[in-house]
Coordinates of C-alpha atoms in Angstrom, one line a residue:
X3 CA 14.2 5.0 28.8
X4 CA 16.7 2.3 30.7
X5 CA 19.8 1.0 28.6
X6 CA 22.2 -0.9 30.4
X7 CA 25.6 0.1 30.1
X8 CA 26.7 -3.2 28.9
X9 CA 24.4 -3.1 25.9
X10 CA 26.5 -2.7 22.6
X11 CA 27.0 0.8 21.6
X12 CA 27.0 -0.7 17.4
X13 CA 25.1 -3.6 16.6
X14 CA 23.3 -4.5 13.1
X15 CA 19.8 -4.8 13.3
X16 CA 16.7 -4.2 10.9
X17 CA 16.3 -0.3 12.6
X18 CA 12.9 0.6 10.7
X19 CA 11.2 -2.7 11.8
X20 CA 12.7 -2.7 15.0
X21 CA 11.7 1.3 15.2
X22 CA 7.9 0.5 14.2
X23 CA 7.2 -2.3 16.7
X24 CA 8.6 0.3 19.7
X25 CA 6.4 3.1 18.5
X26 CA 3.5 1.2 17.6
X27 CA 4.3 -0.3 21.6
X28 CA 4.9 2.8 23.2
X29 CA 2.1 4.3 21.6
X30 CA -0.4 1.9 23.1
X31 CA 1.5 1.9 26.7
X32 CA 1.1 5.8 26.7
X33 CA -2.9 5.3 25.2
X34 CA -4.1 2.8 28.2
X35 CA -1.9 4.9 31.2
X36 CA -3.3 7.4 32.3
X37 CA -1.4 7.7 35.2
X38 CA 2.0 6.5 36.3
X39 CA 5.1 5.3 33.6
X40 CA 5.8 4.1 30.6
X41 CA 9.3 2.7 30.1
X42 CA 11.5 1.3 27.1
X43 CA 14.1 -0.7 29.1
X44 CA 16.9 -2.1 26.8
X45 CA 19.3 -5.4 28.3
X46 CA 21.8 -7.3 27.2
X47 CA 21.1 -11.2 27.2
X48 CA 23.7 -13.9 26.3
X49 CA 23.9 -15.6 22.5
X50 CA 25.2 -19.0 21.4
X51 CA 27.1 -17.9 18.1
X52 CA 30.5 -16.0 18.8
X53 CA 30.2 -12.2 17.4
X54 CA 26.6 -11.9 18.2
X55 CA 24.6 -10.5 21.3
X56 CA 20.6 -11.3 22.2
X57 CA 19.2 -8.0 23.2
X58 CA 15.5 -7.6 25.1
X59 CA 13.6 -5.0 24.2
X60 CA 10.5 -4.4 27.1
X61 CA 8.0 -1.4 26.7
X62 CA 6.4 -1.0 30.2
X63 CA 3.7 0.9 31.8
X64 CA 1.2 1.1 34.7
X65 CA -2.0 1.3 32.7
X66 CA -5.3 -0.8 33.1
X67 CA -3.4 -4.0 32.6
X68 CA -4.7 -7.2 30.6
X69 CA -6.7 -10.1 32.6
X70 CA -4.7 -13.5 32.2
X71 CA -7.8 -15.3 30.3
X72 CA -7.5 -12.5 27.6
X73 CA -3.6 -11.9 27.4
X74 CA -3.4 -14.7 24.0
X75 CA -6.3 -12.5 22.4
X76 CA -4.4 -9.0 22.3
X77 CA -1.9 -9.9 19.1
X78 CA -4.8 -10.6 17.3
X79 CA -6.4 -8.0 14.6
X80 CA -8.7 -5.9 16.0
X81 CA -9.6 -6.9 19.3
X82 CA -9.1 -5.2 22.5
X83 CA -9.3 -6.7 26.2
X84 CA -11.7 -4.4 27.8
X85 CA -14.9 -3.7 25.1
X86 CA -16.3 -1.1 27.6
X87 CA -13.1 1.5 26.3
X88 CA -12.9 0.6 22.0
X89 CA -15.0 4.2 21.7
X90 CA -12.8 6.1 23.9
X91 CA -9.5 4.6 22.9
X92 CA -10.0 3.0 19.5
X93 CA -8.7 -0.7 18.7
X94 CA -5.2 -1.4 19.3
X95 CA -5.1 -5.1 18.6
X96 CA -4.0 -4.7 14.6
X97 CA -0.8 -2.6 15.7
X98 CA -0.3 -5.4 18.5
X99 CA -0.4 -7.7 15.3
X100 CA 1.8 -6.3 13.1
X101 CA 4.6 -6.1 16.0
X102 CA 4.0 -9.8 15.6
X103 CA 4.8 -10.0 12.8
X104 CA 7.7 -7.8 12.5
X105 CA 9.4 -9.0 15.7
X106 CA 9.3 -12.6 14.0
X107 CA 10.2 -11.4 10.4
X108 CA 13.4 -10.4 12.9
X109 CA 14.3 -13.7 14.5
X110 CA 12.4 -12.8 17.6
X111 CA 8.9 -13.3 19.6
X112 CA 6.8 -11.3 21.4
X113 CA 5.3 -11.7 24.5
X114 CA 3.6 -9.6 27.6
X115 CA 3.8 -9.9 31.3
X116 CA 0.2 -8.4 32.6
X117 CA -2.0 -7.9 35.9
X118 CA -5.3 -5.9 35.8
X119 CA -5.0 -2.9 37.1
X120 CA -1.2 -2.6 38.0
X121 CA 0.2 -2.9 34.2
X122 CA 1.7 -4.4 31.5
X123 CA 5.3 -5.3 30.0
X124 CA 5.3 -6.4 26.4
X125 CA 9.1 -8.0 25.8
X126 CA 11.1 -9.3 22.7
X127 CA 14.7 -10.4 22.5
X128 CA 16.4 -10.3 19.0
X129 CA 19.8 -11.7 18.5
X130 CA 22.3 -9.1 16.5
X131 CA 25.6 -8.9 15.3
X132 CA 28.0 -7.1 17.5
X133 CA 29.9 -4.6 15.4
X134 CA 33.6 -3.2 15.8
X135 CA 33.2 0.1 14.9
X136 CA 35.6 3.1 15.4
X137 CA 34.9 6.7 15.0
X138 CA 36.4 7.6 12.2
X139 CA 33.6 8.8 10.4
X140 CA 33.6 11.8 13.5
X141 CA 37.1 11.9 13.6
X142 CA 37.0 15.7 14.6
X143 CA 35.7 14.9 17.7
X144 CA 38.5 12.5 18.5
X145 CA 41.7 14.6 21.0
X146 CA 38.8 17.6 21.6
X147 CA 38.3 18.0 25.6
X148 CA 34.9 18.7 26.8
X149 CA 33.9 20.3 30.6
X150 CA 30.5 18.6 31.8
X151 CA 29.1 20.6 34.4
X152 CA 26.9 18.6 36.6
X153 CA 25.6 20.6 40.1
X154 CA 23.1 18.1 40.7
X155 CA 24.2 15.3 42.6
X156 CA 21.5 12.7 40.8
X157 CA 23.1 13.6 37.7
X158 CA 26.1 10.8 38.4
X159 CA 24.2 8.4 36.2
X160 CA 24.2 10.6 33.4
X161 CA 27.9 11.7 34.0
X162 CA 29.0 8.3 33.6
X163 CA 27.1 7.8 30.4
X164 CA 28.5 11.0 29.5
X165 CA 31.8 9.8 30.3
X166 CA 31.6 6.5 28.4
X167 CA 30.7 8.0 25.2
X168 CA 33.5 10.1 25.7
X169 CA 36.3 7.4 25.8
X170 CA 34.4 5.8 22.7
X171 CA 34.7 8.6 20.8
X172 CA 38.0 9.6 22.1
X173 CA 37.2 12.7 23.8
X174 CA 38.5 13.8 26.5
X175 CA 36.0 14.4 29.7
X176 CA 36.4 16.9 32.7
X177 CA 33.7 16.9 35.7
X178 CA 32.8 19.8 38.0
X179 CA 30.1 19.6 40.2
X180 CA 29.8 23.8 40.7
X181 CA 30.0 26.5 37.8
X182 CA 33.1 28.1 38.5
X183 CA 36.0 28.6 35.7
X184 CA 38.8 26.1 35.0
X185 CA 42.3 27.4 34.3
X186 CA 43.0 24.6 31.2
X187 CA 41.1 25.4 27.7
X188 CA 38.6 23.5 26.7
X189 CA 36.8 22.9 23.5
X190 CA 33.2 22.6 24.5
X191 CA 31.4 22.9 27.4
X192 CA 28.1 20.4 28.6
X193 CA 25.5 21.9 31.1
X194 CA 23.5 18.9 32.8
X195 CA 20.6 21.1 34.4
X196 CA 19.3 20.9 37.7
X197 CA 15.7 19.5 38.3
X198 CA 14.4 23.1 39.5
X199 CA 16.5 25.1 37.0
X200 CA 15.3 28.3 35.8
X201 CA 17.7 27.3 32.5
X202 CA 18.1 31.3 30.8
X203 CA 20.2 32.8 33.6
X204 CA 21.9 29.7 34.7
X205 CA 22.8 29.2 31.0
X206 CA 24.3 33.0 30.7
X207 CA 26.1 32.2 33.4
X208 CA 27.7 29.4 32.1
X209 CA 28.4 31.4 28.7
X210 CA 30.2 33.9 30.7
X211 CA 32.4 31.5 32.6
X212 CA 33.6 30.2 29.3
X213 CA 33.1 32.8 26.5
X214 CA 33.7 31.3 22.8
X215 CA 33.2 28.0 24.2
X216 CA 30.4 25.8 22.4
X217 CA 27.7 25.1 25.1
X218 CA 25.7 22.0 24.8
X219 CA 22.8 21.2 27.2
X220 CA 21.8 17.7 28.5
X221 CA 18.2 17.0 28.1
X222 CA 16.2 14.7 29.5
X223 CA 12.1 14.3 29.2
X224 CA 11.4 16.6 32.2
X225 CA 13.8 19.6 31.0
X226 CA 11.8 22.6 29.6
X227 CA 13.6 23.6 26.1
X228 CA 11.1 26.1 25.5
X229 CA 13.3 29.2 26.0
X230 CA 16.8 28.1 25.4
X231 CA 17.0 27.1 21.7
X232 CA 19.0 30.3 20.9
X233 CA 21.5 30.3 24.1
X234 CA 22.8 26.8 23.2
X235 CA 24.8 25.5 20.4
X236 CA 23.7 21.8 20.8
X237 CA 21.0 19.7 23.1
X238 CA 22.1 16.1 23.4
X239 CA 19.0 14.4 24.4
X240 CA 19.0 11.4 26.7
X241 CA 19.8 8.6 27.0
X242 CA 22.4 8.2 24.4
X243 CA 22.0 6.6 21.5
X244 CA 24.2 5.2 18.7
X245 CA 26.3 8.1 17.4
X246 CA 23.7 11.1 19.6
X247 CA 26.3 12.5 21.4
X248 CA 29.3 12.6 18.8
X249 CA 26.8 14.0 16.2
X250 CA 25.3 16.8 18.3
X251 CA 29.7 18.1 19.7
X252 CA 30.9 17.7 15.6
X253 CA 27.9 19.6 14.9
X254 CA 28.9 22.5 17.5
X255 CA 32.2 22.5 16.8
X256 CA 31.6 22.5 12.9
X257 CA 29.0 25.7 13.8
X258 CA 31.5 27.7 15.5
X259 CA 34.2 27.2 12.9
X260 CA 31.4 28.0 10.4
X261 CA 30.6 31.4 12.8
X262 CA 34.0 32.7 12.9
X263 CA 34.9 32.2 9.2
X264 CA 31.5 32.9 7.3
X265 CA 29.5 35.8 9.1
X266 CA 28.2 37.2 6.0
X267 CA 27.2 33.9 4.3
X268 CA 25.7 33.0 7.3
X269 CA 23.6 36.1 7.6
X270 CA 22.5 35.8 4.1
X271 CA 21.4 32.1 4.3
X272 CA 19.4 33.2 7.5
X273 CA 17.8 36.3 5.7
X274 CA 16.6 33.8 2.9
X275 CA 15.7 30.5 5.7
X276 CA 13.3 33.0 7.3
X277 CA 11.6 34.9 4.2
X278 CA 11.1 31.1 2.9
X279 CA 9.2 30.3 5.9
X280 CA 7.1 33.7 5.8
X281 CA 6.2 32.7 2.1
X282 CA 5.1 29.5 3.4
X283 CA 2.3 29.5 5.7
X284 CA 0.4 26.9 4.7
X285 CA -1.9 25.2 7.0
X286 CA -1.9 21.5 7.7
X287 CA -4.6 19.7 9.4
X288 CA -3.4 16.6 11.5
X289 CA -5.6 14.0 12.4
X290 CA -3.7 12.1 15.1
X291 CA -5.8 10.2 18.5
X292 CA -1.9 10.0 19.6
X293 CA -0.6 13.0 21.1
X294 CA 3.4 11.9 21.1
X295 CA 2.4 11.4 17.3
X296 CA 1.0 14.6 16.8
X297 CA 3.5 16.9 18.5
X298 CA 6.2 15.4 16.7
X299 CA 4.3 15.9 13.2
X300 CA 3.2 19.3 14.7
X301 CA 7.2 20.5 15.4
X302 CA 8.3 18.7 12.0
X303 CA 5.8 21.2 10.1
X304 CA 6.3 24.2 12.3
X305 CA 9.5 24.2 11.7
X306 CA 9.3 23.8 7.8
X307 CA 7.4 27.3 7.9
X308 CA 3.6 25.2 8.0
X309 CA 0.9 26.4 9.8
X310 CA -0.9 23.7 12.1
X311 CA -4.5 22.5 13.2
X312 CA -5.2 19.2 15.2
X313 CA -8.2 16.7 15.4
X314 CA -8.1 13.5 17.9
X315 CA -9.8 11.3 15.6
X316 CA -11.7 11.1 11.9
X317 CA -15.0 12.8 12.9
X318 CA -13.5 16.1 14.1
X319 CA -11.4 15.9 11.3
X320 CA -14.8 16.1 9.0
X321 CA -16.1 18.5 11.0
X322 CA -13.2 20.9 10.5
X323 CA -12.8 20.2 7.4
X324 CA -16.6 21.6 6.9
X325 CA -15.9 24.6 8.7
X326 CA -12.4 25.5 7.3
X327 CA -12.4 27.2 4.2
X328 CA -9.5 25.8 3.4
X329 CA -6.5 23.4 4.0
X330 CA -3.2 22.5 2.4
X331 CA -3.3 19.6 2.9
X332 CA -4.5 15.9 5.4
X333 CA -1.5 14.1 7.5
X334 CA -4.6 11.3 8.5
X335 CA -3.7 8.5 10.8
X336 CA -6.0 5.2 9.7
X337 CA -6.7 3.6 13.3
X338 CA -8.4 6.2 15.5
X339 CA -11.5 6.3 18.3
X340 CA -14.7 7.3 17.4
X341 CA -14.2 7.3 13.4
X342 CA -11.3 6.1 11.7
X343 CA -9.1 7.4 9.0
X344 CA -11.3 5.1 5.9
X345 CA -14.0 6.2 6.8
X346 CA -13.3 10.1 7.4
X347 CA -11.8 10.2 4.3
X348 CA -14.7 8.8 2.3
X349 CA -16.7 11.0 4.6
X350 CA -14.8 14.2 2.7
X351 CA -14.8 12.9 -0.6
X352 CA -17.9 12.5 -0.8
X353 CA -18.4 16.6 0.5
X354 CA -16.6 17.7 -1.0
X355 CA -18.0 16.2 -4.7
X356 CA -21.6 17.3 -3.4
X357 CA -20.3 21.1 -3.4
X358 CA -18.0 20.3 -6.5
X359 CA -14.9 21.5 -4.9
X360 CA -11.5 20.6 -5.4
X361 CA -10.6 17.5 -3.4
X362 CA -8.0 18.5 -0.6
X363 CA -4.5 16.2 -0.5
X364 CA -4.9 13.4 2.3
X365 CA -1.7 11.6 3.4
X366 CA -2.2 8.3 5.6
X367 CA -0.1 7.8 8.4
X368 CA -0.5 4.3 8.7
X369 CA 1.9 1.9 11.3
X370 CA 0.6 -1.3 8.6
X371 CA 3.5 -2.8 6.1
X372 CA 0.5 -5.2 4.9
X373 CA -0.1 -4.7 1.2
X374 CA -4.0 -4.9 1.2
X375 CA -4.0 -2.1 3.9
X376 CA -2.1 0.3 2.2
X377 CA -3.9 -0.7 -1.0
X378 CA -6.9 0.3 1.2
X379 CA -5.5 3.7 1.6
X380 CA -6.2 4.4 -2.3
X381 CA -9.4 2.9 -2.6
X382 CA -11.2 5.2 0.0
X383 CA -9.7 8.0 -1.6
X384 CA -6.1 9.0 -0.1
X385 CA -3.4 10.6 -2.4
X386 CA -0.6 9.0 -0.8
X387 CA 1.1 7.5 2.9
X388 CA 3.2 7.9 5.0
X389 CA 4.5 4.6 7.1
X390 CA 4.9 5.3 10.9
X391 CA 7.4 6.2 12.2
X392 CA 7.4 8.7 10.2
X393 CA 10.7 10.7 9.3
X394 CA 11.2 14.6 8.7
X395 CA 12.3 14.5 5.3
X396 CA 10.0 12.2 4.4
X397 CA 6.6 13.5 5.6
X398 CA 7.8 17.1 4.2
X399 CA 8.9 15.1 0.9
X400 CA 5.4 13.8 0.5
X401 CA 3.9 17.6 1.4
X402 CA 5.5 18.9 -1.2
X403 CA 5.2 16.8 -3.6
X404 CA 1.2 16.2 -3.2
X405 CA 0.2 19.5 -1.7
X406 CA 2.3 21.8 -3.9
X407 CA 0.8 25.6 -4.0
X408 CA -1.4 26.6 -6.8

């Protein structure tokens, strides 16, 4: 991810539009590169009304790339510029078409930059209204002085990001570039982790250099969370955006306060939170051909206490399906390789009313805002969807409300 640092830290904007046509981009960057990058790169551009700011958004990777002579024929429905990879990837040319036609229901137009075989750089600028916000809604954060740690010396980027939030928010920042103690209090303490970090004894230290302190730790993509969920009070994940950063130190501050003065409530709610998720249990099947797309449906439901399977596209889905006895529920994407979301889903109704069993909840994860696709969703036989990108409380909304235990 690349945002400028003159980019606008509030600005008004359609954000669910604007978040669709990203995923729906990054989605098919990450599909057709198999090796290499994929980048969102956010700039600032100049606008001709006063109060207002043009901002380009460009998803880029170094996938197969688009031939010039076919570059016109990608935004429209269901084509794809190489016909030798629709089995193995699936079409992608109908969520290329509805970024269309979001980005211009926005004010904006789409476009791509392309060579075969070194990559492609699909690029929109929408003009916005600059906001003048202050942070009074996170007014507890404002006067609070936080220590950033930062060893690394490629970590100056992020310090200054770091620091700029800071001054926005009215914190105060401190910098050391070693973990060694400081003699002035602090309020919270941010670790920015080495590249090469073995994270669980570095982070010990660090708790024992300030005890009682709230420690936050500064993710990016390549930092391994796996084993330090319980040894931190906050991860503010890179790069900043909108309110990230205030959020995640109000949150650690309003945790430790919460700590100190509620013990036994705190306890309790735990003792409840995890006998709630051992009641649960309930196994999912997620048919997803996008992996980002299925690991963050996968964590969502892990996390609610659901038990997960995954199929890459509509005919393992059937096939499981077959051989599962059974399954709370179907999160099914509709645009997938080999056999789509339709047509696995008629696939299991019509199973399942050969063996005269109960018909198992399917949810459609679709990326379409067109009425006669979602309409489409019904008629093959889907209980409800699911627009992409999908939200927590939303997908576990819809699970619960379709997929309730008997």
């Amino acid at each position: 991810m690349e945002l400028e640092h003159d980019v606008p830290d509030v600005v008004l904007l359609d954000e669910y539009r604007l978040r669709q046509v990203l995923m729906n981009l990054a989605s098919n960057a990450v599909k057709f590169t198999e090796s290499g990058s994929v980048t969102i790169a956010i700039s600032r551009q100049a606008a001709d009304e006063a109060g207002k700011v043009g901002l380009r958004f460009a998803v880029k990777d170094t996938g197969i790339g688009i031939a010039k002579d076919k570059q016109q024929q990608v935004f429209a429905p269901f084509t794809q510029e190489d016909g030798s990879i629709t089995r193995e990837f699936g079409g992608t040319g109908l969520g290329l078409a509805i970024c269309r036609q979001l980005v211009e229901l926005m004010g904006g137009e789409i476009a791509l930059e392309s060579e075969k075989g070194v990559g492609s750089t699909f690029f929109f600028t929408l003009t916005v209204d600059v906001l003048q916000q202050s942070a009074d809604a996170l007014a507890d954060c404002s006067g609070k002085t936080v220590q950033v740690l930062a060893p690394d010396p490629r970590s100056v980027e992020i310090v200054e990001r770091l620091r700029h939030e800071s001054a926005f928010f009215g914190i105060e920042m401190r910098v050391s570039h070693t973990l060694c103690p400081v003699t002035e209090p602090v309020d919270a303490v941010i670790y920015c982790p080495m590249h090469d970090d073995d994270l669980e004894p570095v982070l010990k230290q660090v708790h024992g250099l300030f005890p009682n302190v709230p420690l936050l730790l500064c993710s990016q993509h390549s930092t391994d969370l796996r084993s330090v969920d319980e040894s931190v009070d906050g991860i503010i994940s890179m790069p900043l955006l909108g309110q990230r950063f205030a959020k995640v130190v109000h949150n650690a501050f309003t945790q430790k306060r919460a700590q100190a003065t509620t013990i036994e409530t705190t306890a309790v709610v735990a003792k409840v939170a995890t006998e709630a998720v051992e009641t649960i249990q309930h196994k999912i099947l997620i048919v997803e051909d996008n992996q980002v797309n299925q690991r963050v449906a996968g964590l969502f439901l892990t996390k609610a206490g659901y038990d997960c399977d995954f199929a890459n596209n509509g005919k393992e889905a059937v096939d499981m399906i077959k051989t599962e006895k059974d399954y709370h529920a179907v999160l099914m994407d509709c645009m997938m390789p080999v056999m789509d979301g339709f047509t696995a889903t008629q696939n299991i109704r019509e199973w399942e009313q050969g063996l005269g069993k109960a018909s198992v909840p399917i949810i459609a994860l679709t990326a379409s805002v067109l009425d006669e696709d979602i309409s489409k969703c019904f008629d093959v036989g889907m209980d409800d969807y699911v627009a992409k990108p999908f939200k927590k409380n939303v997908l576990l909304g819809k699970l619960e409300k379709i997929a309730e235990p008997a």
